[in-house]
mmCIF file of C-alpha atoms in Angstrom:
data_model
loop_
_atom_site.group_PDB
_atom_site.id
_atom_site.type_symbol
_atom_site.label_atom_id
_atom_site.label_comp_id
_atom_site.label_asym_id
_atom_site.label_seq_id
_atom_site.Cartn_x
_atom_site.Cartn_y
_atom_site.Cartn_z
ATOM 1 C CA MET V 1 59.499 -220.582 30.653
ATOM 2 C CA THR V 2 61.091 -223.540 32.377
ATOM 3 C CA ASP V 3 64.594 -224.217 31.133
ATOM 4 C CA PHE V 4 65.867 -227.746 30.799
ATOM 5 C CA THR V 5 68.439 -229.743 28.877
ATOM 6 C CA GLU V 6 66.645 -231.037 25.823
ATOM 7 C CA GLN V 7 69.038 -233.868 25.128
ATOM 8 C CA GLU V 8 67.924 -235.450 28.410
ATOM 9 C CA THR V 9 64.325 -235.716 27.149
ATOM 10 C CA LEU V 10 64.930 -235.811 23.404
ATOM 11 C CA PRO V 11 67.496 -238.597 22.890
ATOM 12 C CA VAL V 12 70.157 -238.110 20.225
ATOM 13 C CA MET V 13 71.012 -240.830 17.749
ATOM 14 C CA PRO V 14 74.588 -241.309 16.521
ATOM 15 C CA ASP V 15 75.920 -238.242 14.745
ATOM 16 C CA VAL V 16 75.342 -239.596 11.232
ATOM 17 C CA VAL V 17 72.892 -238.162 8.713
ATOM 18 C CA ASP V 18 71.804 -239.221 5.253
ATOM 19 C CA PRO V 19 72.543 -236.105 3.145
ATOM 20 C CA ALA V 20 69.859 -237.133 0.671
ATOM 21 C CA GLY V 21 67.255 -236.341 3.306
ATOM 22 C CA GLY V 22 64.072 -237.551 1.631
ATOM 23 C CA ALA V 23 61.610 -235.992 -0.746
ATOM 24 C CA ASN V 24 58.416 -237.703 0.450
ATOM 25 C CA GLN V 25 56.677 -235.253 2.771
ATOM 26 C CA THR V 26 54.580 -237.898 4.509
ATOM 27 C CA ARG V 27 57.324 -240.398 5.295
ATOM 28 C CA VAL V 28 58.447 -240.996 8.850
ATOM 29 C CA ARG V 29 61.379 -238.660 9.342
ATOM 30 C CA ALA V 30 64.782 -239.827 10.573
ATOM 31 C CA HIS V 31 65.318 -239.549 14.310
ATOM 32 C CA ASN V 32 67.689 -236.587 14.297
ATOM 33 C CA GLU V 33 65.500 -234.692 11.847
ATOM 34 C CA ARG V 34 62.616 -235.188 14.274
ATOM 35 C CA LEU V 35 64.851 -234.019 17.102
ATOM 36 C CA VAL V 36 65.602 -230.770 15.278
ATOM 37 C CA MET V 37 61.947 -230.139 14.435
ATOM 38 C CA SER V 38 60.898 -230.890 18.016
ATOM 39 C CA LEU V 39 63.359 -228.330 19.346
ATOM 40 C CA VAL V 40 62.140 -225.728 16.872
ATOM 41 C CA ARG V 41 58.558 -226.481 17.895
ATOM 42 C CA ARG V 42 59.350 -226.092 21.598
ATOM 43 C CA HIS V 43 61.489 -222.985 21.144
ATOM 44 C CA ASP V 44 60.271 -221.222 18.025
ATOM 45 C CA GLY V 45 62.974 -219.098 16.411
ATOM 46 C CA LEU V 46 66.097 -221.120 17.251
ATOM 47 C CA SER V 47 69.212 -220.575 15.147
ATOM 48 C CA LYS V 48 71.437 -223.386 13.877
ATOM 49 C CA ALA V 49 73.916 -222.664 16.656
ATOM 50 C CA ASP V 50 71.131 -222.830 19.267
ATOM 51 C CA ILE V 51 69.925 -226.150 17.873
ATOM 52 C CA ALA V 52 73.431 -227.638 17.901
ATOM 53 C CA ARG V 53 73.923 -226.520 21.509
ATOM 54 C CA ARG V 54 70.566 -227.810 22.737
ATOM 55 C CA SER V 55 70.579 -231.090 20.795
ATOM 56 C CA GLY V 56 74.175 -232.222 21.309
ATOM 57 C CA LEU V 57 74.575 -232.728 17.560
ATOM 58 C CA SER V 58 77.570 -231.287 15.768
ATOM 59 C CA ALA V 59 77.202 -228.002 13.893
ATOM 60 C CA GLN V 60 77.956 -229.801 10.613
ATOM 61 C CA THR V 61 75.229 -232.398 11.226
ATOM 62 C CA VAL V 62 72.702 -229.718 12.132
ATOM 63 C CA SER V 63 73.524 -227.843 8.935
ATOM 64 C CA VAL V 64 72.984 -230.971 6.818
ATOM 65 C CA ILE V 65 69.697 -231.755 8.578
ATOM 66 C CA MET V 66 68.373 -228.224 8.271
ATOM 67 C CA ARG V 67 69.207 -228.024 4.579
ATOM 68 C CA ALA V 68 67.180 -231.212 4.063
ATOM 69 C CA LEU V 69 64.268 -229.908 6.161
ATOM 70 C CA GLU V 70 64.271 -226.579 4.339
ATOM 71 C CA LYS V 71 64.380 -228.365 0.988
ATOM 72 C CA ASP V 72 61.337 -230.395 1.984
ATOM 73 C CA GLY V 73 59.592 -227.212 3.138
ATOM 74 C CA LEU V 74 59.277 -228.325 6.757
ATOM 75 C CA LEU V 75 61.347 -225.436 8.138
ATOM 76 C CA ILE V 76 61.341 -221.810 7.048
ATOM 77 C CA ARG V 77 63.772 -219.009 7.843
ATOM 78 C CA GLY V 78 62.887 -215.920 9.794
ATOM 79 C CA GLU V 79 64.413 -212.479 9.501
ATOM 80 C CA PRO V 80 68.147 -212.460 10.433
ATOM 81 C CA THR V 81 68.944 -211.068 13.879
ATOM 82 C CA ARG V 82 71.760 -208.540 13.617
ATOM 83 C CA GLY V 83 73.779 -206.582 16.117
ATOM 84 C CA ARG V 84 76.018 -209.371 17.377
ATOM 85 C CA VAL V 85 79.624 -210.167 16.538
ATOM 86 C CA GLY V 86 79.947 -212.426 13.496
ATOM 87 C CA GLN V 87 77.327 -213.546 11.035
ATOM 88 C CA PRO V 88 73.682 -212.625 11.666
ATOM 89 C CA SER V 89 71.660 -215.248 13.518
ATOM 90 C CA VAL V 90 68.831 -216.711 11.428
ATOM 91 C CA PRO V 91 65.831 -217.962 13.455
ATOM 92 C CA MET V 92 64.124 -221.079 12.149
ATOM 93 C CA HIS V 93 60.410 -221.864 12.328
ATOM 94 C CA LEU V 94 58.156 -224.781 11.506
ATOM 95 C CA ASN V 95 56.335 -224.149 8.253
ATOM 96 C CA PRO V 96 52.631 -224.193 9.212
ATOM 97 C CA SER V 97 51.594 -225.311 5.723
ATOM 98 C CA ALA V 98 54.184 -228.083 5.438
ATOM 99 C CA VAL V 99 52.019 -230.817 6.972
ATOM 100 C CA TYR V 100 48.359 -231.258 7.798
ATOM 101 C CA SER V 101 46.461 -233.858 9.761
ATOM 102 C CA PHE V 102 42.867 -234.752 10.504
ATOM 103 C CA GLY V 103 41.688 -234.833 14.100
ATOM 104 C CA VAL V 104 38.466 -236.457 15.271
ATOM 105 C CA LYS V 105 36.751 -235.936 18.608
ATOM 106 C CA ILE V 106 34.020 -238.388 19.517
ATOM 107 C CA GLY V 107 31.849 -237.235 22.392
ATOM 108 C CA ARG V 108 28.741 -238.675 23.940
ATOM 109 C CA ARG V 109 26.635 -235.850 22.490
ATOM 110 C CA SER V 110 28.587 -234.624 19.460
ATOM 111 C CA ALA V 111 31.535 -235.296 17.172
ATOM 112 C CA ASP V 112 34.058 -232.955 15.553
ATOM 113 C CA LEU V 113 36.389 -233.370 12.604
ATOM 114 C CA ILE V 114 39.168 -230.836 12.056
ATOM 115 C CA LEU V 115 42.021 -230.279 9.639
ATOM 116 C CA MET V 116 45.011 -228.948 11.581
ATOM 117 C CA ASP V 117 48.293 -227.540 10.308
ATOM 118 C CA PHE V 118 51.830 -228.223 11.501
ATOM 119 C CA VAL V 119 51.741 -225.649 14.311
ATOM 120 C CA GLY V 120 48.332 -226.547 15.748
ATOM 121 C CA THR V 121 46.044 -224.100 13.940
ATOM 122 C CA ILE V 122 42.652 -225.448 12.884
ATOM 123 C CA ARG V 123 42.168 -224.754 9.169
ATOM 124 C CA LEU V 124 38.811 -226.504 8.572
ATOM 125 C CA ASN V 125 36.242 -228.139 10.826
ATOM 126 C CA LEU V 126 32.935 -230.014 10.858
ATOM 127 C CA HIS V 127 30.585 -230.518 13.830
ATOM 128 C CA GLN V 128 27.844 -233.130 14.263
ATOM 129 C CA PRO V 129 25.504 -233.225 17.308
ATOM 130 C CA TYR V 130 23.508 -236.367 18.121
ATOM 131 C CA PRO V 131 21.538 -237.895 21.019
ATOM 132 C CA TYR V 132 24.247 -240.532 21.494
ATOM 133 C CA PRO V 133 27.018 -241.967 19.271
ATOM 134 C CA MET V 134 26.499 -245.112 17.222
ATOM 135 C CA PRO V 135 29.372 -246.913 15.447
ATOM 136 C CA ASP V 136 27.954 -246.779 11.918
ATOM 137 C CA ASP V 137 26.999 -243.101 12.245
ATOM 138 C CA ILE V 138 30.425 -242.161 13.581
ATOM 139 C CA LEU V 139 32.177 -244.110 10.831
ATOM 140 C CA ALA V 140 30.085 -242.316 8.204
ATOM 141 C CA PHE V 141 30.743 -238.920 9.787
ATOM 142 C CA ILE V 142 34.510 -239.501 9.707
ATOM 143 C CA THR V 143 34.803 -240.984 6.217
ATOM 144 C CA GLU V 144 32.328 -238.626 4.550
ATOM 145 C CA GLY V 145 33.750 -235.670 6.482
ATOM 146 C CA VAL V 146 37.312 -236.452 5.412
ATOM 147 C CA ALA V 147 36.174 -236.625 1.787
ATOM 148 C CA LYS V 148 34.309 -233.313 2.167
ATOM 149 C CA LEU V 149 37.326 -231.514 3.641
ATOM 150 C CA GLU V 150 39.636 -233.041 1.028
ATOM 151 C CA ARG V 151 37.525 -231.425 -1.696
ATOM 152 C CA MET V 152 38.315 -228.042 -0.159
ATOM 153 C CA LEU V 153 42.064 -228.605 -0.608
ATOM 154 C CA SER V 154 44.359 -228.538 -3.608
ATOM 155 C CA ALA V 155 46.070 -231.704 -4.785
ATOM 156 C CA ASP V 156 49.332 -230.418 -3.306
ATOM 157 C CA GLU V 157 47.705 -229.779 0.081
ATOM 158 C CA ARG V 158 46.122 -233.226 0.105
ATOM 159 C CA SER V 159 49.543 -234.785 -0.521
ATOM 160 C CA ARG V 160 50.764 -233.265 2.745
ATOM 161 C CA ILE V 161 48.191 -234.894 5.034
ATOM 162 C CA ALA V 162 49.989 -237.102 7.562
ATOM 163 C CA GLY V 163 47.050 -239.110 8.852
ATOM 164 C CA ILE V 164 43.913 -239.228 10.998
ATOM 165 C CA GLY V 165 44.027 -239.099 14.789
ATOM 166 C CA ILE V 166 40.899 -240.111 16.708
ATOM 167 C CA ALA V 167 40.240 -238.962 20.272
ATOM 168 C CA THR V 168 37.449 -241.002 21.823
ATOM 169 C CA PRO V 169 36.243 -242.093 25.242
ATOM 170 C CA PHE V 170 37.266 -245.668 25.856
ATOM 171 C CA GLU V 171 34.504 -248.154 26.760
ATOM 172 C CA LEU V 172 31.733 -246.020 25.281
ATOM 173 C CA TRP V 173 29.213 -248.669 26.324
ATOM 174 C CA ASN V 174 29.702 -247.678 29.969
ATOM 175 C CA TRP V 175 27.635 -244.969 31.640
ATOM 176 C CA ALA V 176 24.921 -245.138 28.971
ATOM 177 C CA PRO V 177 22.070 -244.472 31.465
ATOM 178 C CA GLU V 178 23.723 -241.251 32.642
ATOM 179 C CA VAL V 179 23.319 -239.709 29.189
ATOM 180 C CA GLY V 180 20.005 -241.320 28.384
ATOM 181 C CA ALA V 181 21.370 -243.737 25.787
ATOM 182 C CA PRO V 182 19.861 -247.235 25.430
ATOM 183 C CA SER V 183 22.308 -249.749 26.878
ATOM 184 C CA GLU V 184 21.589 -252.368 24.205
ATOM 185 C CA ALA V 185 22.454 -249.881 21.440
ATOM 186 C CA MET V 186 25.669 -248.699 23.129
ATOM 187 C CA GLU V 187 26.739 -252.322 23.580
ATOM 188 C CA ARG V 188 27.563 -252.332 19.869
ATOM 189 C CA TRP V 189 30.715 -250.379 20.724
ATOM 190 C CA ARG V 190 32.075 -253.241 22.828
ATOM 191 C CA HIS V 191 33.220 -255.268 19.808
ATOM 192 C CA PHE V 192 33.569 -252.470 17.231
ATOM 193 C CA ASP V 193 37.134 -251.620 16.146
ATOM 194 C CA LEU V 194 36.765 -248.002 15.032
ATOM 195 C CA GLN V 195 40.434 -247.580 14.174
ATOM 196 C CA ALA V 196 40.414 -250.571 11.836
ATOM 197 C CA ALA V 197 37.087 -249.539 10.290
ATOM 198 C CA VAL V 198 38.295 -246.013 9.484
ATOM 199 C CA SER V 199 41.604 -247.346 8.179
ATOM 200 C CA ALA V 200 39.798 -249.704 5.812
ATOM 201 C CA ARG V 201 37.790 -246.835 4.311
ATOM 202 C CA THR V 202 40.445 -244.127 3.988
ATOM 203 C CA SER V 203 43.908 -243.888 2.454
ATOM 204 C CA TYR V 204 45.586 -242.497 5.584
ATOM 205 C CA PRO V 205 47.246 -244.088 8.607
ATOM 206 C CA VAL V 206 44.830 -243.936 11.540
ATOM 207 C CA TYR V 207 45.772 -243.395 15.194
ATOM 208 C CA LEU V 208 43.571 -243.653 18.268
ATOM 209 C CA GLN V 209 43.817 -242.278 21.799
ATOM 210 C CA ASN V 210 41.587 -241.655 24.796
ATOM 211 C CA ASP V 211 39.826 -238.313 24.449
ATOM 212 C CA ALA V 212 40.851 -236.828 27.807
ATOM 213 C CA THR V 213 44.441 -237.973 27.337
ATOM 214 C CA SER V 214 44.410 -236.358 23.894
ATOM 215 C CA ALA V 215 43.157 -233.095 25.400
ATOM 216 C CA CYS V 216 45.900 -233.212 28.030
ATOM 217 C CA GLY V 217 48.480 -233.833 25.306
ATOM 218 C CA ALA V 218 47.198 -230.819 23.375
ATOM 219 C CA GLU V 219 47.539 -228.674 26.501
ATOM 220 C CA LEU V 220 51.081 -229.947 27.017
ATOM 221 C CA VAL V 221 52.128 -229.257 23.428
ATOM 222 C CA PHE V 222 50.146 -226.145 22.490
ATOM 223 C CA GLY V 223 49.084 -224.711 25.863
ATOM 224 C CA VAL V 224 50.551 -224.256 29.340
ATOM 225 C CA GLY V 225 53.133 -227.030 28.946
ATOM 226 C CA ALA V 226 55.818 -224.485 28.093
ATOM 227 C CA ASN V 227 55.468 -222.953 31.575
ATOM 228 C CA TYR V 228 54.488 -225.903 33.766
ATOM 229 C CA PRO V 229 56.550 -229.123 33.488
ATOM 230 C CA ASP V 230 54.227 -230.846 36.006
ATOM 231 C CA PHE V 231 50.464 -230.397 36.103
ATOM 232 C CA ILE V 232 47.194 -232.203 36.641
ATOM 233 C CA TYR V 233 44.654 -231.593 33.906
ATOM 234 C CA PHE V 234 40.848 -231.657 34.078
ATOM 235 C CA TYR V 235 38.734 -231.643 30.933
ATOM 236 C CA ILE V 236 35.019 -231.233 31.601
ATOM 237 C CA GLY V 237 33.055 -232.831 28.792
ATOM 238 C CA SER V 238 29.876 -234.916 28.897
ATOM 239 C CA PHE V 239 31.903 -236.801 31.522
ATOM 240 C CA ILE V 240 34.893 -235.208 33.206
ATOM 241 C CA GLY V 241 38.291 -236.761 32.510
ATOM 242 C CA GLY V 242 41.869 -235.635 32.490
ATOM 243 C CA GLY V 243 45.523 -236.449 32.523
ATOM 244 C CA ILE V 244 48.818 -236.039 34.352
ATOM 245 C CA VAL V 245 51.982 -234.381 33.053
ATOM 246 C CA LEU V 246 55.291 -235.053 34.808
ATOM 247 C CA ASN V 247 58.649 -233.718 33.636
ATOM 248 C CA SER V 248 57.015 -232.284 30.496
ATOM 249 C CA ALA V 249 55.643 -235.677 29.408
ATOM 250 C CA LEU V 250 52.271 -237.359 29.702
ATOM 251 C CA PHE V 251 52.239 -239.977 32.443
ATOM 252 C CA SER V 252 49.894 -242.862 31.691
ATOM 253 C CA GLY V 253 50.927 -245.321 34.400
ATOM 254 C CA ARG V 254 51.260 -249.090 34.462
ATOM 255 C CA THR V 255 47.923 -249.824 32.772
ATOM 256 C CA GLY V 256 47.568 -246.621 30.746
ATOM 257 C CA THR V 257 44.734 -245.275 32.916
ATOM 258 C CA ALA V 258 46.654 -242.872 35.163
ATOM 259 C CA GLY V 259 44.995 -239.480 35.226
ATOM 260 C CA ALA V 260 41.510 -240.717 34.309
ATOM 261 C CA LEU V 261 40.284 -238.559 37.243
ATOM 262 C CA GLY V 262 36.583 -239.294 36.695
ATOM 263 C CA PRO V 263 36.500 -242.089 39.318
ATOM 264 C CA LEU V 264 38.068 -239.852 42.006
ATOM 265 C CA GLN V 265 35.839 -239.932 45.076
ATOM 266 C CA VAL V 266 34.510 -236.553 46.207
ATOM 267 C CA PRO V 267 31.545 -235.369 48.288
ATOM 268 C CA GLY V 268 28.434 -234.771 46.206
ATOM 269 C CA PRO V 269 25.802 -232.058 46.765
ATOM 270 C CA ASP V 270 24.059 -234.294 49.314
ATOM 271 C CA GLY V 271 27.297 -234.877 51.224
ATOM 272 C CA ARG V 272 27.628 -238.513 50.153
ATOM 273 C CA THR V 273 30.818 -239.642 48.455
ATOM 274 C CA GLN V 274 30.491 -240.056 44.687
ATOM 275 C CA PRO V 275 32.803 -240.305 41.660
ATOM 276 C CA LEU V 276 33.911 -236.905 40.381
ATOM 277 C CA LEU V 277 32.287 -237.600 37.006
ATOM 278 C CA LYS V 278 28.842 -237.806 38.650
ATOM 279 C CA VAL V 279 29.279 -234.354 40.172
ATOM 280 C CA ALA V 280 31.367 -232.260 37.771
ATOM 281 C CA SER V 281 30.312 -233.334 34.261
ATOM 282 C CA ILE V 282 28.223 -231.532 31.668
ATOM 283 C CA PHE V 283 25.602 -234.315 31.695
ATOM 284 C CA VAL V 284 24.918 -233.271 35.306
ATOM 285 C CA LEU V 285 24.161 -229.717 34.127
ATOM 286 C CA GLU V 286 21.986 -231.173 31.356
ATOM 287 C CA ASN V 287 19.915 -233.056 33.930
ATOM 288 C CA MET V 288 19.682 -229.990 36.186
ATOM 289 C CA LEU V 289 18.324 -227.934 33.293
ATOM 290 C CA ARG V 290 15.753 -230.562 32.365
ATOM 291 C CA GLU V 291 14.568 -230.816 35.959
ATOM 292 C CA ARG V 292 13.871 -227.078 35.826
ATOM 293 C CA GLY V 293 12.076 -227.273 32.498
ATOM 294 C CA ILE V 294 14.902 -225.593 30.550
ATOM 295 C CA ASP V 295 15.862 -226.708 27.037
ATOM 296 C CA ALA V 296 19.342 -228.266 27.389
ATOM 297 C CA ARG V 297 19.987 -228.780 23.674
ATOM 298 C CA PRO V 298 22.121 -225.619 23.269
ATOM 299 C CA LEU V 299 24.786 -227.371 25.375
ATOM 300 C CA TRP V 300 25.541 -229.613 22.413
ATOM 301 C CA TYR V 301 25.313 -227.247 19.410
ATOM 302 C CA THR V 302 28.862 -225.928 19.666
ATOM 303 C CA ALA V 303 30.885 -225.038 22.730
ATOM 304 C CA GLU V 304 30.898 -221.332 21.919
ATOM 305 C CA GLU V 305 27.105 -221.126 21.549
ATOM 306 C CA TRP V 306 26.236 -221.694 25.191
ATOM 307 C CA ILE V 307 23.834 -219.221 26.692
ATOM 308 C CA ASP V 308 23.818 -218.126 30.326
ATOM 309 C CA PHE V 309 21.310 -220.491 31.902
ATOM 310 C CA GLY V 310 21.089 -218.328 35.006
ATOM 311 C CA ALA V 311 20.660 -219.922 38.420
ATOM 312 C CA ALA V 312 20.923 -223.487 37.101
ATOM 313 C CA LEU V 313 24.302 -222.783 35.528
ATOM 314 C CA GLU V 314 25.545 -220.995 38.652
ATOM 315 C CA ASP V 315 24.484 -223.906 40.873
ATOM 316 C CA TRP V 316 26.326 -226.330 38.607
ATOM 317 C CA ILE V 317 29.448 -224.156 38.572
ATOM 318 C CA VAL V 318 29.509 -223.990 42.384
ATOM 319 C CA GLN V 319 28.927 -227.746 42.671
ATOM 320 C CA THR V 320 31.617 -228.464 40.066
ATOM 321 C CA ALA V 321 34.101 -226.094 41.704
ATOM 322 C CA GLU V 322 33.666 -227.660 45.146
ATOM 323 C CA ALA V 323 34.263 -231.128 43.689
ATOM 324 C CA LEU V 324 37.284 -229.942 41.699
ATOM 325 C CA ALA V 325 38.747 -228.295 44.791
ATOM 326 C CA ARG V 326 38.578 -231.606 46.669
ATOM 327 C CA ALA V 327 40.108 -233.480 43.745
ATOM 328 C CA ILE V 328 42.934 -230.946 43.342
ATOM 329 C CA ILE V 329 43.896 -231.007 47.025
ATOM 330 C CA SER V 330 43.775 -234.817 47.079
ATOM 331 C CA ALA V 331 46.070 -234.959 44.040
ATOM 332 C CA ALA V 332 48.405 -232.290 45.427
ATOM 333 C CA SER V 333 48.829 -234.274 48.649
ATOM 334 C CA ILE V 334 50.368 -237.097 46.571
ATOM 335 C CA ILE V 335 52.324 -235.169 43.926
ATOM 336 C CA ASP V 336 53.267 -231.513 44.323
ATOM 337 C CA PHE V 337 51.947 -230.419 40.950
ATOM 338 C CA ALA V 338 52.919 -226.928 39.853
ATOM 339 C CA ALA V 339 49.471 -226.334 38.381
ATOM 340 C CA ALA V 340 45.946 -227.673 38.142
ATOM 341 C CA VAL V 341 44.615 -226.882 34.664
ATOM 342 C CA ILE V 342 40.858 -226.718 34.048
ATOM 343 C CA ASP V 343 39.292 -226.740 30.582
ATOM 344 C CA GLY V 344 36.226 -228.162 28.922
ATOM 345 C CA GLY V 345 33.639 -228.166 26.201
ATOM 346 C CA PHE V 346 32.197 -224.758 26.996
ATOM 347 C CA PRO V 347 32.873 -221.084 26.264
ATOM 348 C CA SER V 348 35.815 -219.281 27.828
ATOM 349 C CA TRP V 349 33.502 -217.254 30.075
ATOM 350 C CA VAL V 350 32.171 -220.453 31.656
ATOM 351 C CA ARG V 351 35.718 -221.759 32.109
ATOM 352 C CA ALA V 352 36.746 -218.512 33.813
ATOM 353 C CA ARG V 353 33.819 -218.753 36.242
ATOM 354 C CA ILE V 354 34.625 -222.374 37.099
ATOM 355 C CA VAL V 355 38.297 -221.576 37.735
ATOM 356 C CA ALA V 356 37.435 -218.573 39.918
ATOM 357 C CA ALA V 357 34.919 -220.613 41.906
ATOM 358 C CA THR V 358 37.426 -223.460 42.323
ATOM 359 C CA ARG V 359 40.053 -221.101 43.715
ATOM 360 C CA THR V 360 37.495 -219.859 46.234
ATOM 361 C CA ALA V 361 36.403 -223.378 47.170
ATOM 362 C CA VAL V 362 39.993 -224.472 47.793
ATOM 363 C CA GLN V 363 40.403 -221.773 50.430
ATOM 364 C CA ASP V 364 37.536 -223.302 52.413
ATOM 365 C CA LEU V 365 39.404 -226.617 52.795
ATOM 366 C CA ASP V 366 41.947 -227.713 55.383
ATOM 367 C CA LEU V 367 45.211 -226.998 53.569
ATOM 368 C CA GLN V 368 47.625 -227.908 56.342
ATOM 369 C CA GLY V 369 50.574 -229.779 54.861
ATOM 370 C CA VAL V 370 49.447 -229.205 51.268
ATOM 371 C CA ILE V 371 51.184 -226.947 48.757
ATOM 372 C CA VAL V 372 48.329 -225.662 46.632
ATOM 373 C CA PRO V 373 49.163 -225.665 42.915
ATOM 374 C CA ASP V 374 48.342 -222.757 40.642
ATOM 375 C CA ILE V 375 44.724 -223.234 39.578
ATOM 376 C CA ILE V 376 44.549 -221.944 36.026
ATOM 377 C CA GLU V 377 42.488 -222.008 32.857
ATOM 378 C CA GLY V 378 43.485 -224.260 30.000
ATOM 379 C CA ALA V 379 44.949 -222.410 27.037
ATOM 380 C CA VAL V 380 43.756 -224.692 24.228
ATOM 381 C CA GLY V 381 40.017 -224.520 24.830
ATOM 382 C CA SER V 382 37.027 -226.573 23.813
ATOM 383 C CA GLU V 383 38.771 -228.064 20.746
ATOM 384 C CA ALA V 384 41.512 -229.632 22.886
ATOM 385 C CA ARG V 385 40.379 -233.209 22.258
ATOM 386 C CA ALA V 386 40.271 -232.827 18.467
ATOM 387 C CA ILE V 387 43.602 -230.964 18.457
ATOM 388 C CA GLY V 388 45.147 -233.700 20.578
ATOM 389 C CA GLY V 389 43.856 -236.296 18.140
ATOM 390 C CA ALA V 390 45.231 -234.377 15.160
ATOM 391 C CA SER V 391 48.612 -234.194 16.905
ATOM 392 C CA LEU V 392 49.032 -237.979 16.920
ATOM 393 C CA PRO V 393 49.982 -238.356 13.222
ATOM 394 C CA LEU V 394 52.337 -235.362 13.453
ATOM 395 C CA PHE V 395 54.261 -236.724 16.400
ATOM 396 C CA SER V 396 54.318 -240.228 14.991
ATOM 397 C CA ARG V 397 55.949 -239.034 11.760
ATOM 398 C CA TYR V 398 57.760 -235.778 12.464
ATOM 399 C CA LEU V 399 58.316 -235.006 16.142
ATOM 400 C CA LEU V 400 59.532 -236.632 19.333
ATOM 401 C CA ASP V 401 58.496 -235.004 22.525
ATOM 402 C CA THR V 402 55.004 -235.897 23.705
ATOM 403 C CA ASN V 403 55.543 -239.394 25.071
ATOM 404 C CA VAL V 404 51.885 -240.000 24.237
ATOM 405 C CA LEU V 405 51.066 -243.698 24.211
ATOM 406 C CA PHE V 406 48.702 -244.478 21.357
ATOM 407 C CA LYS V 407 47.778 -247.473 19.256
ATOM 408 C CA GLU V 408 49.938 -247.828 16.180
ATOM 409 C CA PRO V 409 48.277 -246.938 12.878
ATOM 410 C CA ALA V 410 46.032 -249.642 11.473
#
């Protein structure tokens, strides 16, 4: 695990704490409380002394903060570690059941709604496939789905829900022909404010973020981010997208579009230069299957229900890997990323085959002057976009260290 000085990336407020803490679980926590919880999240099992050393806060302040967080049930104690001089060290952990949040993934072929706990575990989920997303249908799926999942919770559990985070492709009206959606129907998204619509129909604060950026944030927080402070991230969905992590933080650039990756120019199967999304996206596999008379609908049931489509799948994997190899080497020639992370809306066995094929394809390129990053599988998996969405309310209210830029709650 990469070591770093947390107080350089997690700024410390003046060493003053309100001893009263706060009893409302869903309120926005004070800055130094969030600092402590962020450190415990990054380094599960820290003692009070470890937290004081890493945060720059005084031991007395840390004690006051941790008493308040324990009282509110946000932190729990582990078994004391004995065998050292002095008092036993007591490791602290985030309480998984302390806070929940809803996460929504909107795709071009399906939507997901999850209930996630404080440490990133999915507790409940709903899945809805469709030919293409329409605003009214998506709004109904979210609002009715939230009500359905709420009925599965106790009153106490419902009181600990921090909000709803939505991960969605921006400009859904674009690329409609590629997925067979009528352009005039998809145009309805151009002037539809989904965040405001959901906020008006639910009692929770609502956050919104680009779906690929959300997936990258989930990988940073719950995946390989602990081991790679700098990486380029590819998420292969209906359209491929991604993100960039620098110094353990998402980098969104001047306009917020850095790391989109889909427009990257790469050679296509015919040798002509095309955007990466037209070569290495799942809609390309869908079209390949249809051209061969194969039913492509299982692609959109759930990610884990893919079947092995044989030669068509292998051809797509090879084509995708060759395009990814070009994109990775192009990116590595600009920034010496430690890793290139590949994930997507498919089973782990498909991801493993894509990563293996990409490593092979890279070796066929001219690598002079390029330091090839580690090409690895994503650790979060097909639910990365929904998990990233569900993370938005948690970091807005309780934690500090994603640097994810999202629209404020409506």
